[in-house]
Coordinates of C-alpha atoms and ligand atoms in Angstrom, one line a residue:
M1 CA -65.5 -67.1 -58.7
A2 CA -62.1 -67.1 -60.4
V3 CA -63.1 -65.7 -63.7
P4 CA -60.4 -63.4 -65.0
I5 CA -62.5 -60.5 -65.8
V6 CA -62.1 -57.0 -64.5
V7 CA -65.3 -56.1 -62.8
C8 CA -65.0 -52.3 -62.7
S9 CA -67.7 -51.8 -60.1
L10 CA -65.8 -53.9 -57.6
L11 CA -62.7 -51.8 -58.1
S12 CA -64.4 -49.1 -56.1
F13 CA -63.6 -51.2 -53.1
L14 CA -59.9 -50.8 -53.7
P15 CA -58.1 -47.9 -52.2
V16 CA -57.4 -45.2 -54.8
H17 CA -53.9 -45.3 -56.1
G18 CA -53.1 -42.0 -57.8
A19 CA -54.5 -41.8 -61.3
G20 CA -56.4 -44.6 -62.9
N21 CA -57.6 -48.0 -61.7
G22 CA -55.0 -50.4 -60.5
I23 CA -51.9 -50.7 -58.4
P24 CA -48.6 -49.4 -59.8
I25 CA -45.8 -51.8 -59.0
K26 CA -42.2 -50.8 -59.1
I27 CA -38.9 -52.4 -58.2
D28 CA -35.8 -50.8 -56.7
T29 CA -33.2 -51.0 -59.5
N30 CA -30.4 -49.8 -57.3
K31 CA -29.7 -52.8 -55.1
I32 CA -30.8 -56.3 -54.5
A33 CA -32.8 -57.2 -51.4
G34 CA -31.0 -60.5 -50.9
Q35 CA -29.8 -63.6 -52.5
T36 CA -30.9 -67.2 -52.0
H37 CA -29.1 -70.5 -52.7
D38 CA -29.4 -71.7 -56.3
M39 CA -31.4 -74.6 -54.8
F40 CA -33.7 -72.4 -52.7
V41 CA -36.6 -74.8 -52.4
G42 CA -36.1 -78.3 -51.1
V43 CA -38.3 -81.1 -49.8
T44 CA -38.4 -83.5 -46.9
L45 CA -39.3 -87.1 -46.2
D46 CA -40.1 -88.0 -42.7
L47 CA -38.4 -91.1 -41.4
E48 CA -41.8 -92.1 -40.0
T49 CA -43.1 -92.5 -43.5
I50 CA -40.2 -94.7 -44.4
V51 CA -39.8 -96.8 -41.3
R52 CA -43.3 -97.0 -39.7
S53 CA -45.5 -96.6 -42.9
N54 CA -43.0 -98.6 -45.0
W55 CA -43.1 -95.8 -47.6
G56 CA -46.9 -95.8 -47.9
Y57 CA -47.8 -95.9 -51.5
M58 CA -44.6 -94.2 -52.6
N59 CA -43.2 -96.8 -55.0
T60 CA -39.6 -95.6 -55.6
S61 CA -39.3 -97.9 -58.6
S62 CA -42.2 -96.4 -60.4
Q63 CA -41.5 -94.1 -63.3
K64 CA -44.3 -91.8 -62.1
I65 CA -42.7 -91.1 -58.7
K66 CA -39.3 -90.7 -60.3
N67 CA -40.6 -88.2 -62.9
L68 CA -42.3 -86.2 -60.1
A69 CA -39.2 -86.2 -58.0
Q70 CA -36.8 -85.5 -60.9
A71 CA -38.8 -82.5 -62.1
L72 CA -37.9 -80.8 -58.8
S73 CA -34.2 -81.6 -59.0
P74 CA -31.6 -80.5 -58.3
C75 CA -32.8 -79.8 -54.8
F76 CA -32.1 -80.8 -51.3
L77 CA -33.9 -83.7 -49.7
R78 CA -34.0 -83.5 -45.9
V79 CA -34.8 -86.8 -44.1
G80 CA -35.6 -86.4 -40.5
G81 CA -38.5 -85.8 -38.1
T82 CA -39.2 -86.9 -34.6
M83 CA -38.5 -90.5 -35.3
S84 CA -35.0 -89.7 -36.6
D85 CA -33.9 -89.0 -33.0
H86 CA -34.6 -92.5 -31.8
V87 CA -34.0 -94.7 -34.8
H88 CA -31.5 -97.5 -34.9
Y89 CA -29.5 -98.1 -38.1
D90 CA -29.6 -101.8 -38.8
V91 CA -26.7 -101.9 -41.1
P92 CA -24.0 -104.7 -41.4
Y93 CA -21.0 -104.4 -39.1
Q94 CA -22.6 -103.0 -36.1
T95 CA -20.8 -101.8 -33.0
D96 CA -24.0 -100.6 -31.4
V97 CA -26.3 -103.5 -30.5
W98 CA -28.8 -101.9 -28.2
P99 CA -32.1 -103.7 -28.5
T100 CA -34.5 -101.7 -30.7
P101 CA -38.2 -102.1 -31.2
E102 CA -39.1 -103.1 -34.8
D103 CA -40.8 -99.8 -35.5
K104 CA -37.6 -97.9 -34.8
N105 CA -35.4 -100.0 -37.0
L106 CA -34.0 -98.4 -40.2
T107 CA -33.0 -101.4 -42.2
A108 CA -30.1 -101.5 -44.5
S109 CA -32.5 -102.2 -47.4
N110 CA -34.6 -99.0 -46.6
W111 CA -31.4 -97.0 -46.3
D112 CA -30.3 -98.4 -49.7
R113 CA -33.7 -97.6 -51.2
L114 CA -33.6 -94.0 -49.9
N115 CA -30.1 -93.4 -51.2
I116 CA -30.6 -95.0 -54.6
F117 CA -33.8 -93.1 -55.2
S118 CA -32.3 -89.8 -54.1
R119 CA -29.3 -90.3 -56.3
D120 CA -31.4 -91.5 -59.3
V121 CA -33.6 -88.4 -59.2
G122 CA -30.7 -86.0 -58.6
W123 CA -31.6 -84.9 -55.1
K124 CA -29.0 -83.9 -52.5
M125 CA -29.6 -85.7 -49.2
I126 CA -29.4 -84.2 -45.8
F127 CA -29.9 -86.8 -43.1
G128 CA -30.8 -86.2 -39.4
L129 CA -28.9 -88.5 -37.0
N130 CA -30.2 -90.1 -33.8
A131 CA -29.4 -87.6 -31.1
L132 CA -31.5 -89.3 -28.5
R133 CA -29.4 -92.5 -28.3
R134 CA -27.6 -91.2 -25.3
I135 CA -25.6 -92.4 -22.3
N136 CA -25.3 -90.1 -19.3
N137 CA -26.9 -87.4 -21.4
V138 CA -24.1 -87.6 -24.0
W139 CA -24.9 -88.7 -27.6
F140 CA -23.6 -92.2 -28.2
P141 CA -22.4 -92.0 -31.7
F142 CA -21.4 -95.6 -32.5
N143 CA -24.5 -96.4 -34.4
A144 CA -24.0 -93.3 -36.5
R145 CA -20.5 -94.3 -37.2
D146 CA -21.8 -97.7 -38.3
L147 CA -24.1 -96.0 -40.7
M148 CA -21.3 -93.8 -42.1
N149 CA -19.1 -96.8 -42.5
Y150 CA -21.7 -98.6 -44.5
T151 CA -22.6 -95.5 -46.4
S152 CA -19.1 -94.8 -47.5
Y153 CA -18.7 -98.5 -48.4
K154 CA -21.7 -98.3 -50.6
G155 CA -20.6 -95.0 -52.1
Y156 CA -23.7 -93.0 -51.3
N157 CA -23.4 -89.2 -51.2
I158 CA -24.6 -87.5 -48.1
T159 CA -24.7 -83.7 -48.7
G160 CA -25.3 -82.9 -45.1
F161 CA -25.9 -84.2 -41.6
E162 CA -28.1 -83.0 -38.8
L163 CA -28.2 -84.1 -35.2
G164 CA -31.5 -83.9 -33.3
N165 CA -34.9 -82.8 -34.5
E166 CA -36.4 -79.9 -32.6
P167 CA -34.3 -80.1 -29.4
D168 CA -36.6 -77.5 -27.8
Y169 CA -39.2 -80.3 -27.7
F170 CA -36.9 -83.3 -26.9
P171 CA -38.7 -85.6 -24.5
V172 CA -35.6 -85.5 -22.3
N173 CA -33.8 -82.3 -21.3
V174 CA -30.7 -81.7 -23.3
T175 CA -29.3 -78.2 -22.7
P176 CA -27.9 -76.1 -25.4
P177 CA -24.3 -76.6 -24.2
E178 CA -24.9 -80.4 -24.0
L179 CA -26.1 -80.4 -27.6
V180 CA -23.1 -78.3 -28.6
F181 CA -20.9 -81.1 -27.2
D182 CA -22.8 -83.7 -29.3
F183 CA -22.3 -81.6 -32.5
L184 CA -18.6 -81.4 -31.8
Q185 CA -18.6 -85.2 -31.6
L186 CA -20.5 -85.2 -35.0
Y187 CA -17.9 -82.8 -36.4
G188 CA -15.1 -85.2 -35.3
L189 CA -17.0 -88.2 -36.7
V190 CA -17.5 -86.6 -40.1
K191 CA -13.8 -85.6 -40.2
E192 CA -12.8 -89.3 -39.5
W193 CA -13.9 -90.2 -43.0
P194 CA -12.2 -88.3 -45.8
Y195 CA -15.2 -89.6 -47.8
F196 CA -17.5 -87.2 -45.9
S197 CA -15.1 -84.2 -46.0
N198 CA -17.5 -82.2 -48.2
S199 CA -20.6 -83.1 -46.2
L200 CA -22.2 -80.1 -44.4
I201 CA -23.4 -80.0 -40.8
L202 CA -26.6 -78.3 -40.1
G203 CA -28.5 -77.5 -36.9
P204 CA -30.0 -77.1 -34.4
D205 CA -33.4 -77.5 -36.1
I206 CA -35.4 -75.5 -33.6
A207 CA -39.2 -76.1 -33.6
E208 CA -40.6 -72.8 -32.5
M209 CA -38.8 -69.5 -32.9
V210 CA -42.0 -67.7 -31.6
N211 CA -41.6 -68.7 -28.0
P212 CA -38.6 -68.2 -25.7
R213 CA -38.1 -71.9 -25.1
G214 CA -37.2 -72.2 -28.8
Y215 CA -35.4 -69.0 -29.6
Q216 CA -33.4 -69.0 -26.5
Y217 CA -32.3 -72.5 -27.2
Y218 CA -31.3 -71.5 -30.7
H219 CA -29.4 -68.4 -29.5
E220 CA -27.6 -70.3 -26.7
F221 CA -26.7 -73.2 -29.0
L222 CA -25.0 -70.8 -31.3
K223 CA -23.4 -68.7 -28.6
Y224 CA -22.0 -71.6 -26.6
G225 CA -20.0 -73.0 -29.5
G226 CA -22.6 -74.6 -31.8
R227 CA -21.4 -72.1 -34.5
D228 CA -18.1 -74.0 -34.6
G229 CA -19.8 -77.2 -35.3
I230 CA -22.2 -76.2 -38.0
D231 CA -22.1 -74.8 -41.6
Y232 CA -25.7 -73.6 -41.6
A233 CA -28.1 -72.6 -38.8
T234 CA -31.6 -74.2 -39.1
F235 CA -35.0 -73.6 -37.7
H236 CA -38.5 -74.9 -38.5
H237 CA -41.7 -73.2 -39.0
Y238 CA -45.5 -73.9 -39.1
Y239 CA -48.1 -71.2 -38.9
F240 CA -50.6 -73.1 -36.7
A241 CA -51.7 -76.5 -35.5
S242 CA -53.6 -78.8 -37.9
G243 CA -56.3 -79.6 -35.4
G244 CA -57.9 -76.1 -35.3
A245 CA -57.1 -75.2 -38.9
K246 CA -59.8 -73.2 -40.8
L247 CA -60.1 -72.0 -44.3
E248 CA -59.8 -68.4 -43.3
M249 CA -56.4 -69.0 -41.7
F250 CA -54.9 -69.9 -45.1
I251 CA -55.8 -66.5 -46.6
N252 CA -55.2 -64.3 -43.6
P253 CA -52.5 -61.6 -44.1
G254 CA -51.9 -61.3 -40.4
I255 CA -51.0 -65.0 -40.3
M256 CA -48.7 -64.5 -43.3
N257 CA -46.9 -61.7 -41.5
S258 CA -46.4 -63.8 -38.4
I259 CA -43.4 -65.5 -39.9
W260 CA -41.5 -62.3 -39.9
V261 CA -40.5 -62.5 -36.2
P262 CA -39.1 -66.1 -36.5
I263 CA -37.2 -65.2 -39.6
Q264 CA -35.8 -62.1 -38.0
R265 CA -34.7 -63.9 -34.9
A266 CA -33.1 -66.8 -36.8
V267 CA -31.2 -64.5 -39.1
S268 CA -30.1 -61.9 -36.6
Y269 CA -29.0 -64.4 -33.9
A270 CA -27.0 -66.4 -36.4
N271 CA -25.4 -63.3 -37.8
E272 CA -24.7 -62.0 -34.3
T273 CA -22.8 -65.1 -33.2
V274 CA -21.0 -65.7 -36.6
P275 CA -21.3 -62.7 -39.0
H276 CA -22.8 -63.7 -42.3
R277 CA -23.6 -67.2 -41.1
K278 CA -26.4 -68.4 -43.5
V279 CA -29.7 -69.6 -42.2
W280 CA -31.9 -72.4 -43.6
L281 CA -35.6 -73.0 -42.9
G282 CA -34.9 -76.7 -42.5
E283 CA -38.5 -78.0 -42.3
T284 CA -41.7 -76.1 -42.9
S285 CA -45.3 -76.4 -43.9
T286 CA -48.6 -74.7 -43.2
S287 CA -49.9 -76.5 -40.1
Y288 CA -48.0 -78.9 -37.8
N289 CA -49.1 -82.5 -37.0
Q290 CA -49.5 -84.0 -40.5
G291 CA -51.4 -81.1 -42.0
A292 CA -55.2 -80.5 -42.2
P293 CA -56.9 -82.8 -44.6
G294 CA -59.1 -80.9 -47.1
L295 CA -57.0 -77.7 -46.6
S296 CA -53.3 -78.4 -46.6
D297 CA -53.6 -80.6 -49.6
R298 CA -55.8 -78.2 -51.6
Y299 CA -55.5 -75.0 -53.7
V300 CA -55.9 -72.8 -50.7
A301 CA -52.6 -74.0 -49.2
G302 CA -50.7 -72.2 -51.9
F303 CA -51.3 -68.8 -50.5
L304 CA -49.3 -69.5 -47.3
W305 CA -46.7 -71.4 -49.2
L306 CA -46.1 -68.8 -51.8
D307 CA -46.0 -66.0 -49.3
K308 CA -43.6 -68.0 -47.1
L309 CA -41.2 -68.3 -50.1
G310 CA -41.4 -64.6 -50.6
M311 CA -41.0 -63.6 -47.0
T312 CA -38.0 -66.0 -46.4
A313 CA -36.2 -65.1 -49.6
K314 CA -36.6 -61.4 -48.9
H315 CA -35.5 -61.5 -45.3
G316 CA -32.3 -63.5 -45.6
V317 CA -33.1 -67.2 -45.5
E318 CA -31.0 -69.1 -48.0
V319 CA -32.9 -72.4 -48.3
V320 CA -36.4 -73.4 -47.5
I321 CA -37.2 -77.1 -47.2
R322 CA -40.8 -78.1 -47.6
Q323 CA -42.4 -80.7 -45.4
S324 CA -43.0 -82.9 -47.3
F325 CA -42.6 -84.5 -50.6
Y326 CA -44.8 -87.5 -49.6
G327 CA -46.4 -88.9 -46.5
E328 CA -48.8 -86.5 -44.8
N329 CA -51.8 -84.3 -45.6
Y330 CA -49.5 -81.3 -46.4
S331 CA -47.3 -83.3 -48.8
L332 CA -46.8 -82.3 -52.4
L333 CA -48.2 -85.7 -53.4
D334 CA -51.4 -87.2 -52.2
F335 CA -50.9 -90.1 -49.8
N336 CA -53.3 -92.5 -51.4
D337 CA -52.9 -92.0 -55.1
T338 CA -49.5 -90.2 -55.2
N339 CA -50.9 -87.6 -57.7
P340 CA -49.6 -84.1 -57.3
N341 CA -51.4 -81.8 -55.0
P342 CA -51.8 -78.1 -56.0
D343 CA -48.7 -77.2 -54.0
Y344 CA -46.6 -79.6 -56.1
W345 CA -47.4 -77.5 -59.3
L346 CA -46.9 -74.3 -57.5
T347 CA -43.5 -75.4 -56.2
L348 CA -42.4 -76.6 -59.6
L349 CA -43.5 -73.4 -61.3
Y350 CA -41.7 -71.4 -58.6
M351 CA -38.5 -73.3 -59.2
K352 CA -38.7 -72.7 -62.9
L353 CA -39.5 -69.0 -62.9
V354 CA -37.9 -67.6 -59.8
G355 CA -34.2 -66.9 -59.7
S356 CA -31.9 -66.4 -56.7
K357 CA -31.5 -62.7 -56.7
V358 CA -34.3 -61.0 -54.7
L359 CA -35.5 -57.5 -55.6
N360 CA -37.3 -54.9 -53.5
V361 CA -40.9 -54.2 -54.6
I362 CA -42.2 -50.7 -54.1
F363 CA -46.0 -50.4 -54.0
D364 CA -48.7 -48.8 -52.1
S365 CA -51.6 -51.1 -51.3
S366 CA -53.7 -52.7 -48.7
S367 CA -52.3 -55.9 -47.1
Y368 CA -54.7 -57.8 -49.3
V369 CA -52.4 -57.7 -52.3
R370 CA -49.0 -59.3 -51.7
I371 CA -46.2 -59.2 -54.2
Y372 CA -42.6 -60.3 -54.4
A373 CA -40.0 -59.9 -57.1
H374 CA -36.8 -61.8 -58.1
C375 CA -34.6 -61.9 -61.1
T376 CA -35.9 -64.5 -63.4
N377 CA -34.4 -68.0 -63.3
T378 CA -32.5 -68.0 -66.6
K379 CA -32.0 -71.8 -66.5
V380 CA -35.3 -71.9 -68.3
P381 CA -34.3 -71.5 -71.9
K382 CA -37.1 -69.1 -72.6
Y383 CA -35.8 -66.4 -70.4
Q384 CA -32.6 -64.3 -70.7
K385 CA -30.6 -62.4 -68.1
G386 CA -32.2 -59.0 -67.2
S387 CA -35.7 -60.5 -67.0
I388 CA -37.7 -60.2 -63.8
T389 CA -40.3 -62.4 -62.2
F390 CA -43.0 -61.1 -59.9
Y391 CA -45.2 -63.4 -57.8
T392 CA -48.3 -62.2 -56.3
M393 CA -51.6 -63.1 -54.7
N394 CA -54.8 -61.3 -54.4
L395 CA -56.5 -61.9 -51.0
S396 CA -59.2 -59.4 -51.6
N397 CA -62.8 -59.9 -52.8
A398 CA -62.2 -57.9 -55.9
T399 CA -60.2 -58.3 -59.0
V400 CA -57.0 -56.3 -58.8
D401 CA -55.1 -54.7 -61.7
L402 CA -51.4 -54.5 -61.5
L403 CA -49.5 -51.9 -63.5
F404 CA -45.8 -51.7 -64.3
P405 CA -45.1 -48.1 -65.2
Q406 CA -41.3 -48.7 -65.1
F407 CA -41.6 -50.9 -68.1
P408 CA -44.0 -49.1 -70.5
G409 CA -45.1 -51.3 -73.4
A410 CA -43.3 -54.3 -72.0
E411 CA -44.8 -57.7 -72.6
L412 CA -46.1 -59.2 -69.4
E413 CA -46.0 -63.0 -69.3
V414 CA -48.6 -64.2 -66.9
Y415 CA -48.9 -67.6 -65.2
L416 CA -52.2 -67.5 -63.3
L417 CA -53.0 -70.4 -61.0
Q418 CA -56.7 -70.9 -60.2
P419 CA -58.7 -73.7 -58.5
K420 CA -60.5 -76.1 -60.7
G421 CA -63.8 -77.6 -59.7
T422 CA -66.9 -76.8 -57.7
Q423 CA -65.1 -76.7 -54.4
G424 CA -63.4 -73.4 -55.1
L425 CA -60.5 -72.8 -52.8
T426 CA -60.6 -76.3 -51.4
S427 CA -60.3 -77.9 -54.9
R428 CA -57.7 -80.5 -55.5
G429 CA -57.4 -79.4 -59.1
V430 CA -55.4 -76.3 -60.2
T431 CA -55.4 -74.7 -63.6
L432 CA -52.5 -72.8 -65.2
N433 CA -54.0 -70.1 -67.4
G434 CA -57.2 -72.1 -67.6
V435 CA -55.6 -75.5 -68.3
L436 CA -55.9 -78.2 -65.7
L437 CA -52.4 -79.3 -64.5
E438 CA -52.0 -83.1 -64.5
L439 CA -49.5 -85.7 -65.5
T440 CA -49.7 -86.8 -69.1
E441 CA -51.0 -90.3 -69.9
E442 CA -47.4 -91.5 -69.8
D443 CA -47.0 -90.0 -66.3
E444 CA -44.8 -87.3 -67.6
I445 CA -44.7 -83.6 -66.4
P446 CA -46.5 -81.3 -68.8
N447 CA -44.8 -78.2 -70.1
L448 CA -45.6 -75.4 -67.7
I449 CA -43.8 -72.5 -69.5
I450 CA -46.9 -71.4 -71.4
P451 CA -47.8 -67.9 -70.3
T452 CA -50.5 -65.7 -71.6
V453 CA -49.1 -62.4 -72.8
Q454 CA -50.5 -59.1 -71.7
T455 CA -49.4 -55.5 -71.9
D456 CA -49.8 -52.5 -69.6
S457 CA -51.6 -54.3 -66.8
V458 CA -52.4 -57.7 -65.4
S459 CA -55.7 -58.5 -63.8
F460 CA -55.7 -60.9 -60.8
P461 CA -59.0 -62.3 -59.9
S462 CA -60.1 -62.4 -56.2
L463 CA -58.4 -65.1 -54.2
T464 CA -55.8 -66.3 -56.8
F465 CA -52.1 -66.3 -57.1
G466 CA -49.6 -66.5 -59.9
F467 CA -46.4 -65.2 -61.5
I468 CA -45.7 -62.4 -64.0
V469 CA -42.4 -62.5 -65.9
I470 CA -41.2 -59.4 -67.7
P471 CA -38.8 -60.8 -70.2
M472 CA -36.0 -58.5 -71.4
A473 CA -36.8 -56.0 -68.7
N474 CA -33.1 -55.2 -68.9
V475 CA -32.8 -54.8 -65.2
T476 CA -29.0 -54.3 -64.6
L477 CA -29.1 -56.1 -61.2
C478 CA -30.3 -59.2 -63.1
L479 CA -27.6 -59.2 -65.8
Ligands
LIG1 C1 -43.5 -100.5 -58.2 O1 -43.1 -100.1 -59.5 C2 -42.5 -101.1 -60.3 C3 -42.0 -100.5 -61.6 O2 -43.1 -99.8 -62.2 C4 -43.4 -102.3 -60.4 O3 -42.7 -103.3 -61.2 C5 -43.8 -102.8 -59.1 O4 -44.8 -103.8 -59.2 C6 -44.4 -101.7 -58.2 N1 -44.6 -102.2 -56.9 C7 -45.8 -102.1 -56.3 C8 -45.8 -102.5 -54.8 O5 -46.7 -101.6 -56.8
LIG2 C1 -34.4 -104.8 -38.0 O1 -35.2 -105.4 -39.1 C2 -34.6 -106.4 -39.8 C3 -35.5 -106.8 -40.9 O2 -36.8 -106.9 -40.5 C4 -34.3 -107.6 -38.9 O3 -33.6 -108.6 -39.5 C5 -33.4 -107.1 -37.7 O4 -33.2 -108.1 -36.7 C6 -34.1 -105.9 -37.0 N1 -33.1 -105.3 -36.1 C7 -33.5 -105.0 -34.8 C8 -32.4 -104.4 -34.0 O5 -34.6 -105.2 -34.4
LIG3 C1 -16.6 -100.9 -41.8 O1 -17.2 -101.7 -42.8 C2 -16.3 -102.7 -43.3 C3 -17.0 -103.4 -44.4 O2 -17.5 -102.6 -45.3 C4 -15.9 -103.7 -42.2 O3 -15.0 -104.6 -42.7 C5 -15.3 -102.9 -41.0 O4 -15.1 -103.7 -40.0 C6 -16.3 -101.8 -40.6 N1 -15.6 -100.9 -39.6 C7 -16.1 -100.6 -38.5 C8 -15.3 -99.8 -37.6 O5 -17.2 -101.0 -38.2
LIG4 C1 -20.9 -87.9 -55.2 O1 -20.5 -86.6 -55.1 C2 -19.3 -86.4 -55.8 C3 -18.9 -84.9 -55.6 O2 -20.0 -84.1 -55.7 C4 -19.5 -86.7 -57.3 O3 -18.3 -86.5 -58.0 C5 -19.9 -88.1 -57.4 O4 -20.3 -88.4 -58.7 C6 -21.2 -88.4 -56.6 N1 -21.4 -89.8 -56.6 C7 -22.6 -90.3 -56.8 C8 -22.7 -91.8 -56.7 O5 -23.6 -89.6 -57.0
LIG5 C1 -24.4 -59.2 -39.9 O1 -23.4 -58.7 -39.1 C2 -22.5 -57.8 -39.8 C3 -21.3 -57.5 -38.8 O2 -21.7 -57.5 -37.5 C4 -23.3 -56.6 -40.1 O3 -22.5 -55.7 -40.8 C5 -24.5 -57.0 -41.0 O4 -25.3 -55.9 -41.3 C6 -25.3 -58.1 -40.4 N1 -26.3 -58.6 -41.3 C7 -27.5 -58.9 -41.0 C8 -28.4 -59.4 -42.1 O5 -28.0 -58.7 -39.9
LIG6 C1 -54.3 -86.6 -42.3 O1 -54.9 -86.0 -41.1 C2 -55.8 -86.9 -40.4 C3 -56.5 -86.1 -39.4 O2 -55.6 -85.5 -38.5 C4 -55.0 -88.0 -39.9 O3 -55.9 -88.9 -39.2 C5 -54.3 -88.8 -41.1 O4 -53.5 -89.8 -40.6 C6 -53.5 -87.8 -41.9 N1 -53.1 -88.5 -43.1 C7 -51.8 -88.5 -43.5 C8 -51.6 -89.2 -44.7 O5 -50.9 -88.0 -42.8
LIG7 C1 -56.9 -91.8 -48.1 O1 -57.9 -92.9 -48.1 C2 -58.4 -93.0 -46.8 C3 -59.3 -94.3 -46.8 O2 -60.1 -94.3 -48.0 C4 -59.2 -91.8 -46.5 O3 -59.8 -91.9 -45.2 C5 -58.3 -90.6 -46.4 O4 -59.0 -89.4 -46.2 C6 -57.5 -90.5 -47.7 N1 -56.5 -89.5 -47.6 C7 -56.2 -88.5 -48.4 C8 -55.1 -87.6 -48.0 O5 -56.9 -88.4 -49.4
LIG8 C1 -65.6 -60.4 -48.8 O1 -66.4 -61.6 -48.9 C2 -66.7 -62.1 -47.6 C3 -67.4 -63.4 -47.9 O2 -68.3 -63.4 -48.9 C4 -67.6 -61.1 -46.9 O3 -67.9 -61.6 -45.6 C5 -66.9 -59.8 -46.8 O4 -67.7 -58.8 -46.3 C6 -66.4 -59.3 -48.1 N1 -65.6 -58.1 -47.9 C7 -65.6 -57.1 -48.7 C8 -64.7 -56.0 -48.4 O5 -66.4 -57.0 -49.7
LIG9 C1 -34.4 -54.4 -73.5 O1 -33.4 -54.3 -74.5 C2 -33.9 -54.9 -75.7 C3 -32.7 -54.9 -76.7 O2 -32.0 -53.7 -76.6 C4 -35.0 -54.1 -76.3 O3 -35.5 -54.6 -77.5 C5 -36.2 -54.1 -75.2 O4 -37.2 -53.3 -75.6 C6 -35.7 -53.6 -73.9 N1 -36.7 -53.8 -72.9 C7 -37.3 -52.8 -72.2 C8 -38.3 -53.2 -71.2 O5 -36.9 -51.6 -72.3
LIG10 C1 -62.3 -59.8 -46.5 C2 -61.4 -59.1 -47.5 O1 -60.8 -59.7 -48.3 N1 -61.5 -57.8 -47.4 C3 -60.6 -57.0 -48.2 C4 -61.0 -57.0 -49.6 O2 -60.2 -56.2 -50.4 C5 -60.2 -54.9 -50.1 C6 -59.4 -54.1 -51.0 O3 -58.1 -54.6 -51.1 C7 -59.9 -54.7 -48.7 O4 -60.0 -53.3 -48.3 C8 -60.7 -55.5 -47.8 O5 -60.3 -55.4 -46.4

């Protein structure tokens, strides 16, 4: 598989699209479909990895890890997870001295290490505070205050605070109004320190917008005053559980479409309670519970990830934070050897090529070809304003030809990502236009901006994904 040759006989499987073979793709040049944050894609680290696994093999002093992290910056780093609700901050000058088991103890040295690393690689940290340290079902904020005091003393920048990870799955019942009260306490706490006056507050980090337990919680939290305590509304998303994950689920258009309802609810409920309140997808990956080994860390994971980026950007989500940079099977880096998984390269290429203005794509096709368009990210020196970037995947069994009749004769710069190795879709290796992506011998990031140039049409082999840039497309919306 994965040979970029147009096999004409297979094209007969495709629906007929007017004249000629191939699918004509157009964009709406009258208005943009949406606009994301400049730092649309962020990453997470789970506190579990830091506290319980003592960072695994993530050596934050090593140049390799720094290079891998720095390549993604500037971006948000969100630190949270289930453990963040229970953890005790063991910083100097403590006013909260509850006994804490060793494995729920965030030491000052780990906090230092996290902040120094994040600062050194240019990440913007969002930190989830320990909402389940409660007395009479009210958040007991003294330990958080200790952490803030220490943090301001050390001069670490915290871009944002969260309070409580997935309250719809808290092991104790905290109602939306009760959580609102806790957020108002957090709001007061942050205001106590002029040092944190620019720090954002984000929440409520709902786990499951597909079931009423989750979306009603989200809605009521915002309705009963949570909107006054937050700058951005957050929800989480996973398509399915890691346990039952199968290869077919990663290339299934129905599963890809299933994110639409959660997005729609998150965006419309936020807008309903506070018009124009922006929504962030605060933690997300393919399958929950650490990811599925052999799938979430392989080429095939890229289909759901790329599609999620397209769906969220198009439907009004401002920031998407990928679980995780390091620590689980769905991480961008492998747990054991810290080498980049295919999704690392996909994420990096996405950040480089895709700008924040989202365009509407007009095309007539089966659901097996998915395509999104944005203005090109012109921070990459190669590309000027007016350029556009498509990203697309072919989920069909046949090669698909994409045509761009709006831009006759334009050069089409193609970045095709394909699996490398005998395992096909479950390969750990990924090639960009045929060249295996890997760190250089000096552990540096290779140059990714090496497209192949085509005109008139681009062939996408079966079960591949990639990007197409039309430089100098002169699209007014992108100027
Ligand atoms: C981490 O990286 C630093 C710098 O390369 C090195 O000196 C140190 O030995 C490494 N630590 C471990 C545990 O490998
Ligand atoms: C947290 O860990 C540090 C270092 O291991 C230790 O000195 C401290 O006593 C621990 N704190 C708690 C509350 O267990
Ligand atoms: C805050 O930290 C300083 C030292 O950095 C300490 O002197 C002070 O007592 C702390 N304040 C509180 C309220 O803990
Ligand atoms: C913290 O953020 C402020 C404002 O963005 C910036 O001026 C300052 O340099 C940052 N400090 C560090 C240590 O990164
Ligand atoms: C948000 O609400 C405003 C005012 O109620 C409305 O005009 C706008 O269309 C809504 N936007 C979205 C994305 O729902
Ligand atoms: C990967 O998944 C397996 C199976 O669920 C689990 O045992 C393992 O701990 C996970 N590995 C990581 C690094 O999360
Ligand atoms: C890491 O190594 C362990 C032990 O060799 C193995 O069981 C596990 O599958 C490996 N994990 C990954 C994500 O490669
Ligand atoms: C696509 O390939 C799969 C697996 O080889 C096969 O089951 C399916 O029938 C094929 N579909 C079409 C439309 O050719
Ligand atoms: C965009 O404008 C430039 C300069 O005027 C021109 O050379 C180029 O052909 C135009 N591109 C398209 C797709 O028309
Ligand atoms: C299984 C599969 O991928 N089937 C699709 C292959 O592609 C054609 C053309 O896009 C679709 O019609 C099939 O359903």
